[in-house]
CSV table of C-alpha atoms and ligand atoms in Angstrom, one decimal:
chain,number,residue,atom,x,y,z
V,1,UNK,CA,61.8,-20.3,12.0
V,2,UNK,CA,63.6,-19.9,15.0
V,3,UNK,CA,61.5,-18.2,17.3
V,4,UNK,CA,62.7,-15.5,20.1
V,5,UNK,CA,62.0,-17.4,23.6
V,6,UNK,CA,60.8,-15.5,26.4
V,7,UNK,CA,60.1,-16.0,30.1
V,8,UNK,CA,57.0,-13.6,31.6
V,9,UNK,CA,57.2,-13.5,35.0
V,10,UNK,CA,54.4,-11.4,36.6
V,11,UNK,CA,52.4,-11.8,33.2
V,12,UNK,CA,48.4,-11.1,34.2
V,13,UNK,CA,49.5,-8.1,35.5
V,14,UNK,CA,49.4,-4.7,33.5
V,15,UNK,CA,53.1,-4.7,32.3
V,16,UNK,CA,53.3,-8.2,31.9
V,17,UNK,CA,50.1,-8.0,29.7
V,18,UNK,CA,51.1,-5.5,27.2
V,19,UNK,CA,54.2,-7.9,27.1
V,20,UNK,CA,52.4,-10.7,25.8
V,21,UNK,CA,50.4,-8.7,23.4
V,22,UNK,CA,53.6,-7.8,21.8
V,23,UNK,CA,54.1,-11.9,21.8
V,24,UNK,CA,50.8,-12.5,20.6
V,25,UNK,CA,51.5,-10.0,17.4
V,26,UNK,CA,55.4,-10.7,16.9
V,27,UNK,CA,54.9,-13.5,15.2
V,28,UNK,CA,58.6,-14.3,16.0
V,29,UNK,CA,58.9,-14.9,19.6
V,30,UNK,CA,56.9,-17.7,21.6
V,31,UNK,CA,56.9,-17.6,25.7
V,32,UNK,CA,58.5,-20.4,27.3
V,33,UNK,CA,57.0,-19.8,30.7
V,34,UNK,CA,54.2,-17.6,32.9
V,35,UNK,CA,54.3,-16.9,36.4
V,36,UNK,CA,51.1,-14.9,38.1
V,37,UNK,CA,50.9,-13.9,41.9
V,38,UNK,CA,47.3,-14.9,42.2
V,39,UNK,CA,45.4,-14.5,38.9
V,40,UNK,CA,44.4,-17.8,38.7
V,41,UNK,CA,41.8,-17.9,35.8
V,42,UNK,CA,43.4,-15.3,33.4
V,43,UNK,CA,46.8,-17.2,33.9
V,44,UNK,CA,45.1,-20.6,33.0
V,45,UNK,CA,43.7,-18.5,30.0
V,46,UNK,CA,47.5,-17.2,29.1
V,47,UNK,CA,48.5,-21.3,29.4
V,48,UNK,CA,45.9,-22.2,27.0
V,49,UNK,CA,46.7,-19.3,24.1
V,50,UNK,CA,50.5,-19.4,24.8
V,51,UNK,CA,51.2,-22.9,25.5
V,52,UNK,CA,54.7,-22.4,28.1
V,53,UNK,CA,56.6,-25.3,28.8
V,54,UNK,CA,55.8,-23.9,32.4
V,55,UNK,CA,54.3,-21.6,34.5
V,56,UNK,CA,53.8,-20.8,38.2
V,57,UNK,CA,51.4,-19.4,40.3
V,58,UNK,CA,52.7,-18.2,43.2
V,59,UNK,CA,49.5,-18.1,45.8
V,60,UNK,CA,49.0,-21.5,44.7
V,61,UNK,CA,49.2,-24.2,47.7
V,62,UNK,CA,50.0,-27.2,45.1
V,63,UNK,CA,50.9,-28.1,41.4
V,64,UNK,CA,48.6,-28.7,39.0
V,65,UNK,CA,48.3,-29.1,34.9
V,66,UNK,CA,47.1,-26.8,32.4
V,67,UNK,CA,46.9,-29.2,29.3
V,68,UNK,CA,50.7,-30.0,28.8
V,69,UNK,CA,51.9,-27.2,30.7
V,70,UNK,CA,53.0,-28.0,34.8
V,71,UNK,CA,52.3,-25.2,37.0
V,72,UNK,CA,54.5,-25.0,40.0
V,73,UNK,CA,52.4,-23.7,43.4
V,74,UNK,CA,54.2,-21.1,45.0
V,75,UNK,CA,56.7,-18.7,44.6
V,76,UNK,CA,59.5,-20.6,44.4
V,77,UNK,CA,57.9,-21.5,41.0
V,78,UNK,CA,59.7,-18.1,39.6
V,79,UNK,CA,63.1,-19.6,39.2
V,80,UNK,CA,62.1,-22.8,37.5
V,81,UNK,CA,60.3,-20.0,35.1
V,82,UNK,CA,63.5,-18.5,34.8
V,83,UNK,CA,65.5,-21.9,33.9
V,84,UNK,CA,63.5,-22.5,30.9
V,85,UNK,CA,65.2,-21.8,27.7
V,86,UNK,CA,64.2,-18.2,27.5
V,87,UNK,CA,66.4,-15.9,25.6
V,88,UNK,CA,64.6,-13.1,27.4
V,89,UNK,CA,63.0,-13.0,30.5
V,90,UNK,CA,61.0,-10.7,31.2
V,91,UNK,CA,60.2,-9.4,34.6
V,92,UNK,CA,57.2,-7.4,35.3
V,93,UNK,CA,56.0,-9.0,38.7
V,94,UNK,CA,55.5,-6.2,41.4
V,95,UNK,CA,57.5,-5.6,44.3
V,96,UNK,CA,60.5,-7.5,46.2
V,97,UNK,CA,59.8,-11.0,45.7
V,98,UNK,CA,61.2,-10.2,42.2
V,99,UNK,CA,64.7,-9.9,43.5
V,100,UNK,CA,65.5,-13.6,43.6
V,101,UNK,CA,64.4,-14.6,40.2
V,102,UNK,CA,66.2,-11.3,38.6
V,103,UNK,CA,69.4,-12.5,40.5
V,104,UNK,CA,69.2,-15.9,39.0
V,105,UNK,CA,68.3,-14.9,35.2
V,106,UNK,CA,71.6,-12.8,35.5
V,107,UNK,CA,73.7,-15.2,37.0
V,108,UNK,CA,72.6,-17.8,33.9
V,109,UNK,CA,73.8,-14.7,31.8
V,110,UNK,CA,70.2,-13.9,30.7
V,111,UNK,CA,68.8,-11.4,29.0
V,112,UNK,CA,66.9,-9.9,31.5
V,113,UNK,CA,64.0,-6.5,30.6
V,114,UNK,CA,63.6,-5.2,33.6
V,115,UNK,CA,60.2,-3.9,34.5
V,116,UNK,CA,60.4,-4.9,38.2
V,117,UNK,CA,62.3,-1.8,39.8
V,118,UNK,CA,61.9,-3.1,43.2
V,119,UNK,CA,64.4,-5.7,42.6
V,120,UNK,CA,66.9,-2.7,41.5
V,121,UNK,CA,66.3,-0.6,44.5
V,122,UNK,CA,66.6,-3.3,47.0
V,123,UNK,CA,69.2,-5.0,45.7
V,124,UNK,CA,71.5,-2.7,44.2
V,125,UNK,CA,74.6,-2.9,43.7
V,126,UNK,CA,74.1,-7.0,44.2
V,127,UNK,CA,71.9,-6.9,40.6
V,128,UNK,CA,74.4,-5.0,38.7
V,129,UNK,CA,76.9,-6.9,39.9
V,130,UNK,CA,75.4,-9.9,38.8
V,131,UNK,CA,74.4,-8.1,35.1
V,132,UNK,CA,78.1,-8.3,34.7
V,133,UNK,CA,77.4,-12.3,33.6
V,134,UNK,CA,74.1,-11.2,31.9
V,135,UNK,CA,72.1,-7.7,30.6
V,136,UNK,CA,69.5,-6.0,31.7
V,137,UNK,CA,67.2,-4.0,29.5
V,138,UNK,CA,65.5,-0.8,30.9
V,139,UNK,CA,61.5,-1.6,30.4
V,140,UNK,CA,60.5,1.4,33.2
V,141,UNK,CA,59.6,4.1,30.8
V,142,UNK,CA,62.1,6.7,31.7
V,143,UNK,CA,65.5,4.7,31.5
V,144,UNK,CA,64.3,2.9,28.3
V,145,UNK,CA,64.3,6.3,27.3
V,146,UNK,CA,68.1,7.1,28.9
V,147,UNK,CA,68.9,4.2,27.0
V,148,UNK,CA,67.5,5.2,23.8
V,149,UNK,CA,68.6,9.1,24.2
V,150,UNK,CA,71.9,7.2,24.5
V,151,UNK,CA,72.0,5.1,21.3
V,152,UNK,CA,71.5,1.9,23.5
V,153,UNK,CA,74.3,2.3,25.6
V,154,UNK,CA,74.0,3.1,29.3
V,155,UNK,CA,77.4,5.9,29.4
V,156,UNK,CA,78.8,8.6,27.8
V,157,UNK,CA,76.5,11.3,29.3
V,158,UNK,CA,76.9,14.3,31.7
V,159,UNK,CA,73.7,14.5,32.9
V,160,UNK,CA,70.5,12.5,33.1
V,161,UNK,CA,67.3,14.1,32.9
V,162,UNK,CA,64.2,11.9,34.4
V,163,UNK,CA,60.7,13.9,33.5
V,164,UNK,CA,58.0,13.5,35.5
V,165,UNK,CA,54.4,14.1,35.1
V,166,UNK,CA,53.8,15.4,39.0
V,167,UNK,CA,51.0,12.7,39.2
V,168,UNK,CA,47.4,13.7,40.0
V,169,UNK,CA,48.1,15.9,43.3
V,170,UNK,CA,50.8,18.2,40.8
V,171,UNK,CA,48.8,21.3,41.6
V,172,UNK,CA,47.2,20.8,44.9
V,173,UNK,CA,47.9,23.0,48.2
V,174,UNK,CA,50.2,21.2,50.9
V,175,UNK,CA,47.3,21.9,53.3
V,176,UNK,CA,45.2,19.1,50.9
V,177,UNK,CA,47.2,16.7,51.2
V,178,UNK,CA,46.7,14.7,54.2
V,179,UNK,CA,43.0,14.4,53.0
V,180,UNK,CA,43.2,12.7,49.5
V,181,UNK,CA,41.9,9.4,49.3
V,182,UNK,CA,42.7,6.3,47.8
V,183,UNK,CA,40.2,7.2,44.8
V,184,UNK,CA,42.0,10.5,44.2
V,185,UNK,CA,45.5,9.6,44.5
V,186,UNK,CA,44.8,6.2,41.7
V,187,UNK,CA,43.5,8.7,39.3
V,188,UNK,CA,46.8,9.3,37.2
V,189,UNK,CA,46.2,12.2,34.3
V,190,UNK,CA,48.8,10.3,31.8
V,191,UNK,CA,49.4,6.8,32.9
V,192,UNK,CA,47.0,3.1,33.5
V,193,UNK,CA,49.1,1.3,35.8
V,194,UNK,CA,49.2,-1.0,38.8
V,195,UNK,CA,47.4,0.5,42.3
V,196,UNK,CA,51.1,0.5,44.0
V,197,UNK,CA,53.0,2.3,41.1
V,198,UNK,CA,49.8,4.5,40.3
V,199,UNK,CA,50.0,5.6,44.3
V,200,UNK,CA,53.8,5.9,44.3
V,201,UNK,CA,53.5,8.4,41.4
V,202,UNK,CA,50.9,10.6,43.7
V,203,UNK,CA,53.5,10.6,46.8
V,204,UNK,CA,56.4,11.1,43.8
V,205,UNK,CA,58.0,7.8,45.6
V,206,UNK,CA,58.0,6.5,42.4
V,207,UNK,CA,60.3,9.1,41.0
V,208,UNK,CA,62.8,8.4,44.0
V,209,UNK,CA,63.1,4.9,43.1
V,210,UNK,CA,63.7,6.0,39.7
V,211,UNK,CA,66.9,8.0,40.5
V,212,UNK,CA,68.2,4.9,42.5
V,213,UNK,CA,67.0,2.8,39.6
V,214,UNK,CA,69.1,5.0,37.4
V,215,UNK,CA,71.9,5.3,39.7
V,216,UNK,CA,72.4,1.6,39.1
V,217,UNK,CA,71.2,1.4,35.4
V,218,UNK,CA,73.9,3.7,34.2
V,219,UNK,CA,76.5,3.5,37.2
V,220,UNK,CA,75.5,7.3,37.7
V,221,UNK,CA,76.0,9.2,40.7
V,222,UNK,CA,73.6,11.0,42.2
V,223,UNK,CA,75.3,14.1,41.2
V,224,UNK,CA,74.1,13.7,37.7
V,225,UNK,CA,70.2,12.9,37.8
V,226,UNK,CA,68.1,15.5,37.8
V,227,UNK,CA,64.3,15.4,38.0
V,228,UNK,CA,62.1,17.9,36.3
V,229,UNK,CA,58.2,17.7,36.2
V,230,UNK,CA,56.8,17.6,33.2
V,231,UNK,CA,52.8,17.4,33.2
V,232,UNK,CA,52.5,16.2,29.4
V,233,UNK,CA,54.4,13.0,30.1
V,234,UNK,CA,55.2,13.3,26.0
V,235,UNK,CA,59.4,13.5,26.9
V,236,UNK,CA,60.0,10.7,29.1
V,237,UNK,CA,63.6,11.6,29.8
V,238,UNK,CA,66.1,13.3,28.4
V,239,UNK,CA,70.4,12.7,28.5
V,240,UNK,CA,72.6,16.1,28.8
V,241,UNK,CA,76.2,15.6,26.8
V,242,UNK,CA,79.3,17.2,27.2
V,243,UNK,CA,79.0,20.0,25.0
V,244,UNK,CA,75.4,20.8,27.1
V,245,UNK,CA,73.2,18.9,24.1
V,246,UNK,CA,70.1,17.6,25.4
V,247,UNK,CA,69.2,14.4,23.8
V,248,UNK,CA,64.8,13.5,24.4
V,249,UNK,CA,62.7,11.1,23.7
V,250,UNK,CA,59.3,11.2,23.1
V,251,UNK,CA,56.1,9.6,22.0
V,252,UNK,CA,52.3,9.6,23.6
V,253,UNK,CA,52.6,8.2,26.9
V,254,UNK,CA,51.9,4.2,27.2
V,255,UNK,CA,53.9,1.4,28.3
V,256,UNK,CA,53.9,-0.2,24.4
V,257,UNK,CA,56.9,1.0,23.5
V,258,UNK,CA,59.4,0.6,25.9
V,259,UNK,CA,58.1,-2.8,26.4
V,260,UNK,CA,57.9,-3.9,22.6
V,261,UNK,CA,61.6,-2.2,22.5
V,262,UNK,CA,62.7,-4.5,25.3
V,263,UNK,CA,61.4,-7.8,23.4
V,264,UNK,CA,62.6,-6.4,20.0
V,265,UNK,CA,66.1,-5.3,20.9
V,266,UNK,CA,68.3,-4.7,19.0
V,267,UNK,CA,65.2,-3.7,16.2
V,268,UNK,CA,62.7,-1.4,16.7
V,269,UNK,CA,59.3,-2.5,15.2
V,270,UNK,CA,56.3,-1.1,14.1
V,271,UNK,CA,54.2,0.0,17.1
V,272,UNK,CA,50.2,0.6,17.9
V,273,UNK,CA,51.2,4.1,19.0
V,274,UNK,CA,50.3,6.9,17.0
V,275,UNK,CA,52.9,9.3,16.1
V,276,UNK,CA,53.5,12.4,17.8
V,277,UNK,CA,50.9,15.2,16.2
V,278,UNK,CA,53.3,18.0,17.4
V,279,UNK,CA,50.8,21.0,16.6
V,280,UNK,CA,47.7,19.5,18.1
V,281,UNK,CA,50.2,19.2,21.7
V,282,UNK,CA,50.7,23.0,21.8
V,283,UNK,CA,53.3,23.4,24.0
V,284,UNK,CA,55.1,21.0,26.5
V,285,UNK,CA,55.3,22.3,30.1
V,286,UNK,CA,58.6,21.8,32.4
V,287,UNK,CA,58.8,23.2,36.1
V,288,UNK,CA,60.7,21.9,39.4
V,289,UNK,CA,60.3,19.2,41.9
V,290,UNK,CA,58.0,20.8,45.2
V,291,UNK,CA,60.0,18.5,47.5
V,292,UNK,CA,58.7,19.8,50.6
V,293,UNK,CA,54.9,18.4,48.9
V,294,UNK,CA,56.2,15.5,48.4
V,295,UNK,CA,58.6,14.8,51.1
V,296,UNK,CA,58.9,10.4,49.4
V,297,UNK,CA,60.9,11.9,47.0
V,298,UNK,CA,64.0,12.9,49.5
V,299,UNK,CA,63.2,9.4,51.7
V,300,UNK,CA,63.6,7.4,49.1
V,301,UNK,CA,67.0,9.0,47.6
V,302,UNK,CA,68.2,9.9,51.1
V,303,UNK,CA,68.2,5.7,51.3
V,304,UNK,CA,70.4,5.4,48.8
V,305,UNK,CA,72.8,7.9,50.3
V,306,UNK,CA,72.5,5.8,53.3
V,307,UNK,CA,73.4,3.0,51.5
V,308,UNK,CA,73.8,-0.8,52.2
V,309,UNK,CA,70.5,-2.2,53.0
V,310,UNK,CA,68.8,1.0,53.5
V,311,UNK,CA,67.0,1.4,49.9
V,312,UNK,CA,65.3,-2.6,50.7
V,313,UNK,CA,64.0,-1.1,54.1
V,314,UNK,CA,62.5,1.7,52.4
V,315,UNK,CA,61.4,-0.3,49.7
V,316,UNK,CA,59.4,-3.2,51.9
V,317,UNK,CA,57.9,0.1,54.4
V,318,UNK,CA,56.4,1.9,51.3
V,319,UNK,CA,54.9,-1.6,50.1
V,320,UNK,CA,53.5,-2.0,53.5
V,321,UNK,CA,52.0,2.1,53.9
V,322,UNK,CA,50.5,1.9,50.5
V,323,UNK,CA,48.8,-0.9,51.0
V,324,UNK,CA,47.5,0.2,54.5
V,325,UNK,CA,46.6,3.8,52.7
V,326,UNK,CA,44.5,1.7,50.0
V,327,UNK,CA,42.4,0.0,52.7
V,328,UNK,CA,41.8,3.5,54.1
V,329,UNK,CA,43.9,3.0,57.4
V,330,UNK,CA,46.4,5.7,57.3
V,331,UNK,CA,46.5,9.3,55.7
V,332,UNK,CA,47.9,9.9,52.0
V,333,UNK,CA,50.7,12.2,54.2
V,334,UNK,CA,51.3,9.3,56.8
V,335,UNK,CA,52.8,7.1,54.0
V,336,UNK,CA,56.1,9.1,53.8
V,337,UNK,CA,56.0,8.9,58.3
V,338,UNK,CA,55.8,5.4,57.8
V,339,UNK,CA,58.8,5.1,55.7
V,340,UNK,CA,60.6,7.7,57.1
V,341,UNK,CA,60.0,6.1,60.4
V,342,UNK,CA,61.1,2.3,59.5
V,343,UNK,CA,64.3,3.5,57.3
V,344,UNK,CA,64.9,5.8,60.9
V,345,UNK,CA,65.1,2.1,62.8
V,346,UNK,CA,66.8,-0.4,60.4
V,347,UNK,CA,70.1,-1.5,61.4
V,348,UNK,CA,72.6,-1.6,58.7
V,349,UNK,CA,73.6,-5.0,57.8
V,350,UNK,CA,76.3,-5.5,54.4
V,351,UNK,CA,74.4,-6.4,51.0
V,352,UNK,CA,73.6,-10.0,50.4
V,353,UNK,CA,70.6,-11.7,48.8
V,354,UNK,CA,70.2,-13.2,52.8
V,355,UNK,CA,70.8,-9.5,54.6
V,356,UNK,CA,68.1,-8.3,52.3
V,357,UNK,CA,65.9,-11.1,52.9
V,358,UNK,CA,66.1,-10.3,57.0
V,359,UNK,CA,65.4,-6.6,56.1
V,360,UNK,CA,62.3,-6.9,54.0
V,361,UNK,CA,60.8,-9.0,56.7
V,362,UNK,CA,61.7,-7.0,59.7
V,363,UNK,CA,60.9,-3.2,57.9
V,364,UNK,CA,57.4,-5.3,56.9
V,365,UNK,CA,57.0,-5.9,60.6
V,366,UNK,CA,57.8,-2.7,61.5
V,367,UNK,CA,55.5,-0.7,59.4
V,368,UNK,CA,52.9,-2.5,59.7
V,369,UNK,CA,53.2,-2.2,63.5
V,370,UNK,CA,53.5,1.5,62.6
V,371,UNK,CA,50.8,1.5,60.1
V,372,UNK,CA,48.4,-0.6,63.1
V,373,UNK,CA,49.3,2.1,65.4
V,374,UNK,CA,48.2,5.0,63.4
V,375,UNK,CA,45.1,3.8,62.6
V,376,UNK,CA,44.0,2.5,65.8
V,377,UNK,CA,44.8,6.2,66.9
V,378,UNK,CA,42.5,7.8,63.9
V,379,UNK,CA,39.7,5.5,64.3
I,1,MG,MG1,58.6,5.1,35.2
């Protein structure tokens, strides 16, 4: 049988799991490499189950073997992941340093299911203009839903609806806000995710990203995405035609799908998730955006409208303020200051993989100078 090949990048972390679980039961498709930041022991588990021609682990000083398989040390260690044979590789590592290896898979003209939408935000127009040698599959729930709602095609709409669920801080008062803790804002009603992705949803970052990684998805502009909360999480986007038809998809929210859909494609395959029980949901719930509440939303877009390098500054600043908001140093309300603020002092540079580069380090610097100060000041 000729078996599906695919590259996991990020694989030990939640994403990049549920990908190889797919693997493990798709008895079709073997992985031809595994890259983990710095899961050491479950990735040498993944090598001895999966057997990848390579893998990399990318907080790694040195190489070393796992059985037959070479592990490259260090991050570089993504792109030789990427030059296996894959047919598909799969990106589900978190954050910027997927940018490079995304780049790369496309310009090989790889198949490339996109779970890593940092590497869309930052980079843009410099991705899609790089998918014109390969593809990119939408793994992020609500634009493998676009994509679906569109009959697997990424035009031919009017509008694009993203849903969101509001995230755990829907209903609070403004006035709470600046006290939620790290606890509070990584309990998410609907979704198990990463800490970074789980605290973006609380600020409603996340769905800022999303409209930029939609704008570049489906070349839309901004002038038709919409954003409506919607608490149930059971429509995960919807596309508006022509004739004002609203086309939804829906299931109970987890990652399985669009991720199995992404390894599948073009088939769809049986899946663990059970269907829809329509009269035991009741009724599904849709109300607007509070965008003074959750002032990330507007930063993040308002980066895209800036342009250029603008969305990579904001990008590396909201890594750096959620991470300082996790150790308790700054306020839940301090992480849209810090972005705000570094976006406020990047200098525009044009778009290139090296511009980008020079911005994630510098908006790095500067929020964490930001983030240093503001604590210092609370202690
Ligand atoms: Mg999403």
């Amino acid at each position: 049988m000729n078996k599906k090949k695919i590259a996991v990048l990020g694989s030990t972390g939640s994403v990049g799991r549920q990908a190889l679980e797919v693997i493990r039961k798709e008895k079709d498709m073997c992985v031809t490499a595994l890259t983990a930041n710095t899961n050491r022991a479950l990735l040498e588990r993944q090598i001895t189950e999966f057997s990848p021609k390579v893998a990399c682990l990318a907080s790694a000083g040195e190489d070393f073997d796992v059985g037959a398989t070479h592990v490259y040390g260090g991050a570089d260690g993504l792109i030789r992941a990427v030059e296996t044979d894959a047919d598909v590789v799969f990106v589900a590592v978190t954050g910027f340093c997927g940018l490079r290896a995304v780049l790369h898979a496309l310009e090989l003209g790889k198949r490339v299911a996109l779970a890593n939408k940092e590497a869309l935000v930052a980079g843009g127009a410099l991705v899609t203009k790089a998918a014109e040698n390969g593809e990119i599959i939408p793994v992020d729930s609500e634009h493998s839903a676009l994509w679906q709602a569109l009959g697997f095609c990424k035009k031919g709409y009017k509008r694009l609806i993203l849903t969101a669920s509001g995230g755990p801080f829907l209903h609070a008062e403004m006035c709470e806000m600046r006290h939620f803790l790290a606890k509070d804002a990584l309990r998410h009603p609907n979704w198990n995710m990463g800490e970074k992705i789980t605290v973006d949803c609380a600020t409603m970052l996340n769905k800022g990203f999303e409209v930029i990684e939609a704008h570049h998805l489906f070349g839309a502009p901004l002038s038709k995405i919409d954003v409506v909360v919607h608490p149930q999480s059971i429509i995960h986007s919807m596309v508006e035609f022509e004739d004002n038809s609203v086309m939804a998809e829906m299931s109970y929210p987890s990652m399985e799908q669009p991720v199995r859909l992404a390894l599948t494609y073009p088939e769809r395959r049986p899946s663990a998730l059970p269907p829809l029980d329509f009269a035991a949901l009741g009724r599904l719930e849709f109300l607007p955006l509070d965008r003074a509440k959750f002032p990330c939303f507007d930063i993040a877009v308002g980066s895209l409208r800036l342009g250029d390098n603008y969305p990579c500054a904001m990008n590396a600043a909201s890594e750096v303020a959620v991470r300082a908001f996790l150790d308790g140093k700054i306020a839940f309300t301090d992480i849209a200051e810090v972005i705000s603020d570094v976006v406020g002092k990047t200098e525009r540079l044009p778009l290139s993989l090296a511009s980008l580069e020079h911005t994630d380090e510098r908006a790095r610097v500067l929020a964490t100078a930001i983030t240093d100060k503001i604590s210092r000041t609370t202690v």
